[in-house]
Amino acid sequence: MKNVVLLDESNFAFKNGITQGLKNKGINVINLSLGLTPALQNLYELKRNDQIFKMQI
């Protein structure tokens, strides 16, 4: 199984958008997308959720 972490703006946060399409293909998706936020907020989310990137594959 593949793991994907989405980190972008609100276009990735739609209920039936790219996230659902990836899940339908059997991909494990972790969505950290935030709408109307600056790039600095995205960096904060990476740091706050750094345990996601330490998962063993």
Short mmCIF file of C-alpha atoms in Angstrom, two decimals:
data_model
loop_
_atom_site.label_atom_id
_atom_site.label_comp_id
_atom_site.label_asym_id
_atom_site.label_seq_id
_atom_site.Cartn_x
_atom_site.Cartn_y
_atom_site.Cartn_z
CA MET A 1 0.00 0.00 0.00
CA LYS A 2 1.25 3.48 -0.84
CA ASN A 3 1.06 6.45 1.50
CA VAL A 4 0.52 10.02 0.31
CA VAL A 5 0.55 13.20 2.40
CA LEU A 6 -1.27 16.13 0.81
CA LEU A 7 -0.15 19.58 1.84
CA ASP A 8 -1.63 22.36 -0.22
CA GLU A 9 -4.50 24.80 -0.26
CA SER A 10 -8.23 24.20 -0.04
CA ASN A 11 -8.47 22.61 -3.51
CA PHE A 12 -7.18 19.39 -1.91
CA ALA A 13 -9.66 19.63 0.95
CA PHE A 14 -12.82 19.04 -1.14
CA LYS A 15 -14.77 15.99 0.00
CA ASN A 16 -14.97 14.32 -3.42
CA GLY A 17 -11.79 15.76 -4.92
CA ILE A 18 -8.30 14.39 -5.38
CA THR A 19 -8.25 12.92 -1.89
CA GLN A 20 -11.23 10.69 -2.61
CA GLY A 21 -9.81 9.72 -6.01
CA LEU A 22 -6.57 8.54 -4.40
CA LYS A 23 -8.45 6.63 -1.71
CA ASN A 24 -10.55 4.92 -4.39
CA LYS A 25 -7.30 3.62 -5.92
CA GLY A 26 -6.29 2.04 -2.60
CA ILE A 27 -3.82 4.72 -1.55
CA ASN A 28 -3.59 5.72 2.11
CA VAL A 29 -4.05 9.52 2.16
CA ILE A 30 -3.23 11.91 4.98
CA ASN A 31 -4.60 15.33 4.13
CA LEU A 32 -3.00 18.32 5.84
CA SER A 33 -4.44 20.85 3.37
CA LEU A 34 -5.55 24.17 4.77
CA GLY A 35 -7.52 26.81 2.91
CA LEU A 36 -6.62 30.49 2.96
CA THR A 37 -3.33 29.98 4.78
CA PRO A 38 0.15 31.27 4.00
CA ALA A 39 3.12 29.04 3.24
CA LEU A 40 4.37 29.56 6.78
CA GLN A 41 1.28 27.79 8.11
CA ASN A 42 2.03 24.83 5.84
CA LEU A 43 5.55 24.64 7.27
CA TYR A 44 4.06 24.66 10.76
CA GLU A 45 1.76 21.76 9.80
CA LEU A 46 4.77 19.78 8.57
CA LYS A 47 6.54 20.30 11.87
CA ARG A 48 3.42 19.67 13.96
CA ASN A 49 2.75 16.40 12.15
CA ASP A 50 6.34 15.23 11.75
CA GLN A 51 5.48 11.81 13.22
CA ILE A 52 3.63 11.04 9.97
CA PHE A 53 6.92 11.13 8.10
CA LYS A 54 8.56 8.79 10.59
CA MET A 55 6.08 5.97 9.89
CA GLN A 56 7.66 2.75 8.72
CA ILE A 57 6.70 1.62 5.27
#
